[in-house]
Each structure stands twice: as C-alpha cells, then as structure tokens.
Amino acid sequence: MSWFQEAAGGPAPPTYQDPPEKRKMKDPAIPGRLVTDKSANRPFLAYKEYREQQENLHAAWVERNKEREAKIARGEEVGPPEPDPTAQKEVGILGLLKFFLYIALVIALSGKFFTGSYTWEYESKWMQLKTYWPTNQRLFSERLLAEHDGSVAGRPIYLAIDGDVYDVSKGAAYQPGGSYAIFAGVDAARAFGTGCFQAHRTHDLRGLSERELNSVNHWKNFYAEHKDYFKIGRVSHPPIDPASPIPEHCDPKKEAAAQAARKAAKGEKNVGSDHKEL
C-alpha cells in the first residue's frame, strides 16, 4: 500500500534495485542499458550470444577468404573455397522428404501409443503393401479357377468378374453354404448384372442393358476397392461364338423386354443398311 501512503502525503517508496549479487549484462535491445541474467532475460541474452558467435565466425571466414585471394594473386596453390559457416542452408528436396518422413513417423507412433495401431485403426487395402506390390498375379484357366470354389478345405477361394480374379477367402459369404458361395470358382459376371445367380453363372455379357452393365461395373469396383479382397490375376476364357444364343433372363418379363429391345436394335440396323444401299 506504499502508493496509498504517497498519495496521502507520506514518504515515497524506495526505487526498486536488483540485488547486488545478480550479474549485470548489456541489454541486447537497448544500448547502454544493463540487465540481470534472471530466467526471464536468459532467452534474449542467449540469442545475443549466439548472434555474436555467428558474427565472429563470419568475420573469421572473410579474413580467410582474403588470405586465399592474396595467395591466388601471388600465384600460390590454394585449396577449394571454404563455404560460409554462417550461411543459411536451403532445405531442398531431400530436406522436404526427411521432414515428411519424420511427420509420418510421429503420426504412426502416436497412433500406436493411443490406439495400439500404427494406422490409427484405419483399415483399407491401400494401407497394405501387397496392394502396391502384387507378387502372385497369374493367368488362370477356367478349370484351374473352378478348383478354388471352397470345396477343398485349406485351399483359397477365388472368384472372377469380367476376367479379373480375386481372392475372397476372408469373406464368410463365399465359404461353402454361404449366401454368395455360388460365385466361387467361376466368372459369373453376367449374374452380377442380372441377378440371375443360378442361370447366369457365365462371363457372357452380350445383350445386357445399360443398367445391367452399370451393375457389373459397380461390382467390379466393389472387389477392386475392398480391403479384404485382392486381385490375383486374370482368367482366360475361350472365345464366345457370336452365333450362339444369348442366355435367357430368369425373369420372363425382363426376358421379353430384352428380346423386344434386341429386335428393335436389329430393325434399326437393317434400316440403316438399306439407306446405305440407296
């Protein structure tokens, strides 16, 4: 309450002075001022000391360069020029790569510490090495593909869709008795488009509507992006005879509509050919 005593006409409080035992140093910001080396001032004092060291190093480097140039002028042999020890180094591509590597390591280790998983429990096929470095790609015959239908215990289960073969062993639905076991060991691309699981266990996509073809593409993307299913190769199919009948749809109404669409397309084709002849 010394300020209150002074306002009431009492004696002014003594000016604060640092204890004599504290070491005084030059203020790096204000010339001619002395400051103590208390903890609050130490970062600024340390930076001043660092700057002085850098200036001394640079001055010594300048002197060495002058001596080197003088030797060159006298015709004496000199070594390669010495880089400035105080010059700011550019980060460069290697430095950026190291930076991102350190960030990735910190993120991975943090995930292991907090969740027990280096990927923060994020599961995706894109986080697995074999997605980018497949080692078991092969060409299957239809007979060899059929041997991986789940009927033999311990043998992996494969399915194909439009020629691409996937290992679906992790899927419970593809095990014997599963809801999608009928797709195992065969390329049933047509069934993925029409929904005729029993009748369309074939890769023949002739005569499918645009909607059915979109459905096939949807399922192709599903298997390509699934975290548990991996493409392991291609299946080689014998050529389809264009003159062979197109598989009938399991739904009579859809089959009738498909036949009508094919007849209409055929009629338009015939009309176009007649116009060419004229």
Coordinates of N, CA, C and O in Angstrom, one line a residue, residues 83-213:
P83 N 33.1 -22.8 -47.7 CA 31.8 -22.2 -47.6 C 31.6 -21.4 -46.3 O 32.3 -21.6 -45.3
D84 N 30.8 -20.4 -46.4 CA 30.5 -19.5 -45.2 C 29.8 -20.4 -44.1 O 28.7 -20.9 -44.3
P85 N 30.4 -20.5 -43.0 CA 29.8 -21.4 -41.9 C 28.6 -20.8 -41.3 O 27.8 -21.5 -40.6
T86 N 28.3 -19.5 -41.6 CA 27.1 -18.9 -41.1 C 26.0 -18.7 -42.1 O 24.9 -18.2 -41.8
A87 N 26.2 -19.2 -43.3 CA 25.2 -19.1 -44.4 C 24.0 -20.0 -44.1 O 24.1 -21.1 -43.6
Q88 N 22.8 -19.5 -44.4 CA 21.6 -20.2 -44.2 C 21.5 -21.3 -45.3 O 21.6 -21.1 -46.5
K89 N 21.3 -22.6 -44.9 CA 21.3 -23.7 -45.8 C 19.8 -23.9 -46.3 O 18.9 -23.8 -45.5
E90 N 19.7 -24.1 -47.6 CA 18.4 -24.3 -48.2 C 17.9 -25.7 -47.8 O 18.7 -26.7 -47.8
V91 N 16.6 -25.9 -47.7 CA 16.1 -27.2 -47.3 C 16.2 -28.2 -48.4 O 16.7 -29.2 -48.2
G92 N 15.8 -27.8 -49.6 CA 15.9 -28.7 -50.8 C 14.9 -29.9 -50.7 O 14.2 -30.1 -49.8
I93 N 14.9 -30.7 -51.8 CA 14.0 -31.8 -51.9 C 14.3 -32.8 -50.8 O 13.4 -33.4 -50.2
L94 N 15.6 -33.1 -50.6 CA 15.9 -34.1 -49.6 C 15.5 -33.7 -48.2 O 14.9 -34.5 -47.4
G95 N 15.6 -32.4 -47.9 CA 15.1 -31.9 -46.6 C 13.6 -32.1 -46.5 O 13.1 -32.4 -45.4
L96 N 12.9 -31.8 -47.6 CA 11.4 -31.9 -47.5 C 11.0 -33.4 -47.3 O 10.1 -33.7 -46.5
L97 N 11.7 -34.3 -48.0 CA 11.4 -35.7 -47.9 C 11.7 -36.1 -46.4 O 10.9 -36.9 -45.9
K98 N 12.8 -35.7 -45.8 CA 13.0 -36.0 -44.4 C 12.0 -35.5 -43.5 O 11.5 -36.2 -42.6
F99 N 11.5 -34.2 -43.8 CA 10.5 -33.6 -43.0 C 9.2 -34.4 -43.0 O 8.6 -34.8 -42.0
F100 N 8.8 -34.8 -44.2 CA 7.5 -35.6 -44.3 C 7.7 -37.0 -43.7 O 6.8 -37.6 -43.1
L101 N 8.9 -37.5 -43.8 CA 9.2 -38.8 -43.2 C 9.0 -38.8 -41.7 O 8.4 -39.6 -41.0
Y102 N 9.6 -37.7 -41.1 CA 9.5 -37.5 -39.7 C 8.1 -37.3 -39.2 O 7.6 -37.9 -38.2
I103 N 7.3 -36.6 -40.0 CA 5.9 -36.4 -39.7 C 5.1 -37.7 -39.7 O 4.3 -38.0 -38.8
A104 N 5.4 -38.5 -40.8 CA 4.7 -39.8 -40.9 C 5.1 -40.7 -39.7 O 4.2 -41.4 -39.1
L105 N 6.4 -40.7 -39.3 CA 6.8 -41.5 -38.1 C 6.1 -41.0 -36.8 O 5.7 -41.9 -36.0
V106 N 6.0 -39.7 -36.7 CA 5.4 -39.2 -35.5 C 3.9 -39.6 -35.4 O 3.4 -40.0 -34.4
I107 N 3.2 -39.5 -36.6 CA 1.8 -39.9 -36.7 C 1.6 -41.4 -36.4 O 0.7 -41.8 -35.6
A108 N 2.5 -42.2 -37.0 CA 2.4 -43.6 -36.8 C 2.6 -44.0 -35.3 O 1.9 -44.8 -34.8
L109 N 3.7 -43.5 -34.7 CA 4.0 -43.8 -33.3 C 2.9 -43.3 -32.4 O 2.6 -43.9 -31.4
S110 N 2.3 -42.1 -32.7 CA 1.2 -41.6 -31.9 C 0.0 -42.5 -32.0 O -0.6 -42.8 -31.0
G111 N -0.3 -43.0 -33.2 CA -1.4 -44.0 -33.3 C -1.1 -45.3 -32.6 O -2.0 -45.8 -31.9
K112 N 0.1 -45.7 -32.6 CA 0.4 -47.0 -31.8 C 0.3 -46.7 -30.3 O -0.2 -47.6 -29.6
F113 N 0.6 -45.5 -29.9 CA 0.5 -45.2 -28.4 C -0.9 -45.0 -28.0 O -1.3 -45.6 -26.9
F114 N -1.7 -44.3 -28.8 CA -3.1 -44.0 -28.4 C -4.1 -45.1 -28.7 O -5.0 -45.4 -27.9
T115 N -3.9 -45.8 -29.8 CA -4.9 -46.8 -30.3 C -4.4 -48.2 -30.4 O -5.2 -49.1 -30.6
G116 N -3.1 -48.3 -30.3 CA -2.5 -49.7 -30.4 C -2.3 -50.0 -31.9 O -1.9 -51.2 -32.2
S117 N -2.5 -49.1 -32.8 CA -2.4 -49.4 -34.2 C -1.6 -48.2 -34.9 O -1.9 -47.1 -34.6
Y118 N -0.6 -48.6 -35.7 CA 0.2 -47.6 -36.4 C -0.7 -46.8 -37.4 O -0.3 -45.7 -37.7
T119 N -1.8 -47.3 -37.8 CA -2.6 -46.6 -38.8 C -3.9 -46.0 -38.1 O -4.8 -45.7 -38.8
W120 N -3.8 -45.9 -36.8 CA -5.0 -45.3 -36.0 C -6.2 -46.1 -36.3 O -7.3 -45.6 -36.5
E121 N -6.1 -47.4 -36.4 CA -7.2 -48.4 -36.6 C -7.9 -48.1 -37.9 O -9.1 -48.6 -38.1
Y122 N -7.3 -47.5 -38.8 CA -7.8 -47.3 -40.2 C -7.5 -48.5 -41.0 O -6.3 -48.8 -41.2
E123 N -8.5 -49.2 -41.5 CA -8.3 -50.4 -42.2 C -8.7 -50.2 -43.7 O -9.8 -49.8 -44.0
S124 N -7.8 -50.4 -44.6 CA -8.0 -50.3 -46.0 C -7.0 -51.1 -46.8 O -5.9 -51.3 -46.3
K125 N -7.4 -51.6 -47.9 CA -6.4 -52.3 -48.8 C -5.3 -51.4 -49.2 O -4.2 -51.9 -49.5
W126 N -5.5 -50.1 -49.2 CA -4.5 -49.2 -49.7 C -3.4 -49.0 -48.6 O -2.4 -48.4 -48.9
M127 N -3.7 -49.5 -47.4 CA -2.7 -49.4 -46.3 C -1.8 -50.7 -46.3 O -1.0 -50.8 -45.4
Q128 N -2.0 -51.6 -47.2 CA -1.3 -52.9 -47.2 C -0.3 -52.9 -48.4 O -0.6 -52.5 -49.5
L129 N 0.9 -53.5 -48.2 CA 1.9 -53.5 -49.1 C 1.6 -54.2 -50.4 O 1.9 -53.8 -51.5
K130 N 0.9 -55.3 -50.3 CA 0.6 -56.1 -51.5 C -0.4 -55.5 -52.5 O -0.5 -55.9 -53.6
T131 N -1.0 -54.4 -52.0 CA -1.8 -53.6 -53.0 C -1.0 -53.0 -54.0 O -1.3 -52.9 -55.2
Y132 N 0.2 -52.5 -53.6 CA 1.1 -51.8 -54.5 C 2.2 -52.6 -55.1 O 2.8 -52.3 -56.1
W133 N 2.4 -53.8 -54.5 CA 3.5 -54.7 -54.9 C 2.9 -56.1 -55.0 O 3.3 -57.0 -54.2
P134 N 2.0 -56.4 -55.9 CA 1.5 -57.7 -56.0 C 2.5 -58.7 -56.4 O 3.3 -58.5 -57.3
T135 N 2.5 -59.9 -55.8 CA 3.6 -60.9 -56.1 C 3.0 -62.2 -56.6 O 3.7 -63.1 -56.9
N136 N 1.6 -62.3 -56.7 CA 1.0 -63.6 -57.0 C 0.1 -63.4 -58.2 O -0.9 -64.1 -58.3
Q137 N 0.3 -62.5 -59.1 CA -0.5 -62.3 -60.3 C -0.3 -63.5 -61.3 O 0.9 -63.8 -61.6
R138 N -1.3 -64.1 -61.7 CA -1.2 -65.2 -62.6 C -2.4 -65.3 -63.6 O -3.4 -64.7 -63.4
L139 N -2.2 -66.1 -64.6 CA -3.3 -66.3 -65.6 C -3.9 -67.7 -65.3 O -3.2 -68.7 -65.3
F140 N -5.2 -67.7 -65.1 CA -6.0 -68.9 -64.8 C -6.7 -69.4 -66.0 O -7.2 -68.6 -66.8
S141 N -6.8 -70.7 -66.1 CA -7.8 -71.3 -67.0 C -9.1 -71.5 -66.2 O -9.1 -71.4 -65.0
E142 N -10.2 -71.7 -66.9 CA -11.5 -71.9 -66.3 C -11.4 -73.1 -65.4 O -12.0 -73.2 -64.3
R143 N -10.7 -74.2 -65.8 CA -10.6 -75.4 -65.0 C -9.9 -75.1 -63.7 O -10.3 -75.6 -62.6
L144 N -8.7 -74.4 -63.8 CA -8.0 -74.1 -62.6 C -8.8 -73.2 -61.6 O -8.7 -73.4 -60.4
L145 N -9.5 -72.2 -62.2 CA -10.3 -71.4 -61.3 C -11.4 -72.2 -60.6 O -11.7 -71.9 -59.4
A146 N -12.0 -73.2 -61.3 CA -13.0 -74.0 -60.7 C -12.5 -74.8 -59.5 O -13.3 -75.2 -58.6
E147 N -11.2 -75.0 -59.4 CA -10.7 -75.8 -58.3 C -10.6 -75.0 -57.0 O -10.4 -75.6 -55.9
H148 N -10.9 -73.7 -57.1 CA -10.9 -72.8 -55.9 C -12.3 -72.3 -55.6 O -12.5 -71.2 -55.4
D149 N -13.2 -73.3 -55.5 CA -14.6 -73.0 -55.2 C -14.9 -73.2 -53.7 O -16.1 -73.1 -53.4
G150 N -14.0 -73.5 -52.9 CA -14.2 -73.7 -51.5 C -14.6 -75.1 -51.1 O -14.8 -75.4 -49.9
S151 N -14.6 -76.0 -52.1 CA -14.9 -77.4 -51.8 C -13.8 -78.2 -51.1 O -14.0 -79.2 -50.5
V152 N -12.5 -77.7 -51.3 CA -11.4 -78.3 -50.7 C -10.9 -77.5 -49.5 O -10.6 -76.3 -49.7
A153 N -10.9 -78.1 -48.3 CA -10.5 -77.4 -47.1 C -9.1 -76.9 -47.2 O -8.2 -77.7 -47.6
G154 N -8.8 -75.7 -46.8 CA -7.5 -75.2 -46.8 C -7.0 -74.5 -48.1 O -6.0 -73.9 -48.1
R155 N -7.8 -74.7 -49.1 CA -7.5 -74.1 -50.4 C -8.1 -72.7 -50.5 O -9.3 -72.6 -50.1
P156 N -7.4 -71.7 -51.0 CA -8.1 -70.4 -51.0 C -9.3 -70.4 -52.0 O -9.4 -71.2 -52.9
I157 N -10.2 -69.5 -51.7 CA -11.4 -69.3 -52.5 C -11.2 -68.1 -53.5 O -11.0 -67.0 -53.0
Y158 N -11.5 -68.4 -54.8 CA -11.3 -67.4 -55.8 C -12.7 -67.2 -56.5 O -13.5 -68.1 -56.6
L159 N -12.9 -66.0 -56.9 CA -14.0 -65.7 -57.9 C -13.5 -64.8 -58.9 O -12.5 -64.0 -58.7
A160 N -14.2 -64.7 -60.1 CA -13.8 -63.8 -61.1 C -15.0 -63.0 -61.6 O -16.1 -63.5 -61.5
I161 N -14.7 -61.8 -62.0 CA -15.7 -61.0 -62.6 C -15.2 -60.2 -63.8 O -14.2 -59.5 -63.6
D162 N -15.7 -60.5 -64.9 CA -15.3 -59.9 -66.2 C -13.8 -60.1 -66.4 O -13.1 -59.2 -66.8
G163 N -13.3 -61.3 -66.1 CA -11.9 -61.7 -66.3 C -11.0 -61.5 -65.2 O -9.9 -62.1 -65.1
D164 N -11.3 -60.6 -64.2 CA -10.4 -60.3 -63.1 C -10.7 -61.3 -62.0 O -11.8 -61.5 -61.6
V165 N -9.6 -61.9 -61.5 CA -9.7 -63.0 -60.4 C -9.3 -62.4 -59.1 O -8.3 -61.7 -58.9
Y166 N -10.2 -62.6 -58.1 CA -10.0 -62.1 -56.7 C -9.9 -63.2 -55.7 O -10.7 -64.2 -55.8
D167 N -9.1 -63.0 -54.7 CA -9.1 -63.9 -53.6 C -10.1 -63.4 -52.5 O -9.9 -62.4 -52.0
V168 N -11.1 -64.2 -52.3 CA -12.2 -63.8 -51.4 C -12.3 -64.8 -50.2 O -13.3 -64.9 -49.6
S169 N -11.1 -65.3 -49.9 CA -11.1 -66.3 -48.8 C -11.6 -65.8 -47.4 O -12.1 -66.5 -46.6
K170 N -11.4 -64.5 -47.2 CA -11.7 -63.8 -45.9 C -13.2 -63.6 -45.8 O -13.7 -63.3 -44.8
G171 N -14.0 -63.7 -46.9 CA -15.4 -63.4 -46.9 C -16.2 -64.6 -46.5 O -16.2 -65.7 -47.1
A172 N -16.9 -64.5 -45.4 CA -17.7 -65.7 -44.9 C -18.8 -66.1 -45.9 O -19.2 -67.2 -45.9
A173 N -19.3 -65.1 -46.7 CA -20.4 -65.4 -47.6 C -20.0 -66.3 -48.7 O -20.8 -66.9 -49.4
Y174 N -18.7 -66.4 -49.0 CA -18.2 -67.2 -50.1 C -17.7 -68.6 -49.6 O -17.3 -69.4 -50.4
Q175 N -17.8 -68.9 -48.3 CA -17.5 -70.2 -47.8 C -18.6 -71.2 -48.2 O -19.7 -70.8 -48.5
P176 N -18.3 -72.5 -48.2 CA -19.4 -73.4 -48.5 C -20.6 -73.2 -47.7 O -20.6 -73.1 -46.5
G177 N -21.8 -73.1 -48.4 CA -23.0 -72.9 -47.7 C -23.3 -71.4 -47.5 O -24.4 -71.0 -47.0
G178 N -22.4 -70.5 -47.9 CA -22.6 -69.1 -47.7 C -23.6 -68.5 -48.8 O -23.8 -69.2 -49.8
S179 N -24.0 -67.3 -48.6 CA -25.0 -66.8 -49.5 C -24.5 -66.5 -50.9 O -25.2 -66.4 -51.8
Y180 N -23.2 -66.3 -51.0 CA -22.6 -66.0 -52.3 C -21.6 -67.1 -52.7 O -20.8 -66.9 -53.6
A181 N -21.7 -68.2 -52.1 CA -20.8 -69.4 -52.5 C -21.0 -69.8 -53.9 O -20.1 -70.3 -54.5
I182 N -22.1 -69.5 -54.5 CA -22.3 -69.8 -55.9 C -21.4 -69.1 -56.9 O -21.2 -69.5 -58.0
F183 N -20.8 -68.0 -56.4 CA -19.9 -67.2 -57.3 C -18.5 -67.7 -57.2 O -17.6 -67.3 -58.0
A184 N -18.2 -68.6 -56.2 CA -16.8 -69.1 -56.0 C -16.4 -70.0 -57.1 O -17.2 -70.9 -57.6
G185 N -15.2 -69.8 -57.6 CA -14.6 -70.8 -58.6 C -15.1 -70.5 -60.0 O -14.9 -71.4 -60.9
V186 N -15.8 -69.4 -60.3 CA -16.3 -69.2 -61.6 C -16.4 -67.7 -61.9 O -16.4 -66.8 -61.0
D187 N -16.4 -67.3 -63.2 CA -16.6 -65.9 -63.6 C -18.1 -65.7 -64.0 O -18.5 -66.1 -65.1
A188 N -18.8 -65.3 -63.0 CA -20.3 -65.1 -63.2 C -20.6 -63.6 -63.4 O -21.5 -63.1 -62.7
A189 N -19.9 -63.0 -64.2 CA -20.0 -61.5 -64.4 C -21.5 -61.2 -64.8 O -22.0 -60.2 -64.4
R190 N -22.1 -62.1 -65.7 CA -23.5 -61.8 -66.1 C -24.4 -61.8 -64.9 O -25.4 -60.9 -64.9
A191 N -24.3 -62.7 -64.0 CA -25.2 -62.7 -62.8 C -25.1 -61.5 -62.0 O -26.1 -61.1 -61.4
F192 N -23.9 -60.8 -61.9 CA -23.8 -59.6 -61.2 C -24.6 -58.5 -61.8 O -25.0 -57.5 -61.1
G193 N -24.9 -58.6 -63.1 CA -25.7 -57.6 -63.7 C -27.2 -57.9 -63.7 O -28.0 -57.0 -63.6
T194 N -27.5 -59.1 -63.9 CA -28.9 -59.5 -64.0 C -29.6 -60.0 -62.7 O -30.8 -59.9 -62.5
G195 N -28.7 -60.5 -61.8 CA -29.3 -61.0 -60.5 C -29.7 -62.4 -60.7 O -30.3 -63.0 -59.7
C196 N -29.5 -63.1 -61.8 CA -29.9 -64.5 -62.0 C -28.7 -65.4 -61.6 O -27.9 -65.8 -62.4
F197 N -28.6 -65.6 -60.3 CA -27.4 -66.3 -59.8 C -27.3 -67.7 -60.3 O -26.2 -68.2 -60.5
Q198 N -28.4 -68.4 -60.5 CA -28.3 -69.8 -60.9 C -28.1 -69.9 -62.5 O -27.3 -70.7 -62.9
A199 N -28.9 -69.1 -63.2 CA -28.9 -69.2 -64.7 C -27.8 -68.5 -65.4 O -27.4 -68.9 -66.5
H200 N -27.2 -67.5 -64.7 CA -26.2 -66.7 -65.4 C -24.8 -66.8 -64.8 O -24.1 -65.8 -64.6
R201 N -24.4 -68.0 -64.5 CA -23.0 -68.2 -64.0 C -22.1 -68.2 -65.2 O -21.4 -69.3 -65.4
T202 N -22.0 -67.1 -65.9 CA -21.2 -67.0 -67.1 C -20.6 -65.6 -67.2 O -21.1 -64.7 -66.7
H203 N -19.5 -65.6 -68.0 CA -18.9 -64.3 -68.3 C -19.5 -63.6 -69.5 O -19.1 -62.5 -69.8
D204 N -20.5 -64.2 -70.1 CA -21.1 -63.7 -71.3 C -21.9 -62.4 -71.0 O -22.9 -62.5 -70.3
L205 N -21.5 -61.3 -71.5 CA -22.2 -60.0 -71.2 C -23.0 -59.5 -72.4 O -23.5 -58.4 -72.4
R206 N -23.2 -60.4 -73.4 CA -24.0 -59.9 -74.6 C -25.4 -59.7 -74.2 O -26.0 -60.4 -73.5
G207 N -26.0 -58.6 -74.8 CA -27.4 -58.3 -74.7 C -27.8 -57.7 -73.4 O -29.0 -57.5 -73.2
L208 N -26.9 -57.3 -72.5 CA -27.2 -56.7 -71.3 C -27.6 -55.2 -71.5 O -27.1 -54.6 -72.4
S209 N -28.6 -54.8 -70.7 CA -29.0 -53.4 -70.8 C -27.9 -52.5 -70.2 O -27.0 -52.9 -69.5
E210 N -28.1 -51.2 -70.4 CA -27.1 -50.2 -69.8 C -27.2 -50.3 -68.3 O -26.1 -50.2 -67.7
R211 N -28.3 -50.5 -67.8 CA -28.5 -50.6 -66.3 C -27.7 -51.8 -65.8 O -27.1 -51.8 -64.8
E212 N -27.9 -52.9 -66.5 CA -27.2 -54.2 -66.1 C -25.7 -54.1 -66.2 O -25.0 -54.6 -65.3
L213 N -25.2 -53.4 -67.2 CA -23.8 -53.2 -67.4 C -23.2 -52.3 -66.3 O -22.1 -52.5 -65.8

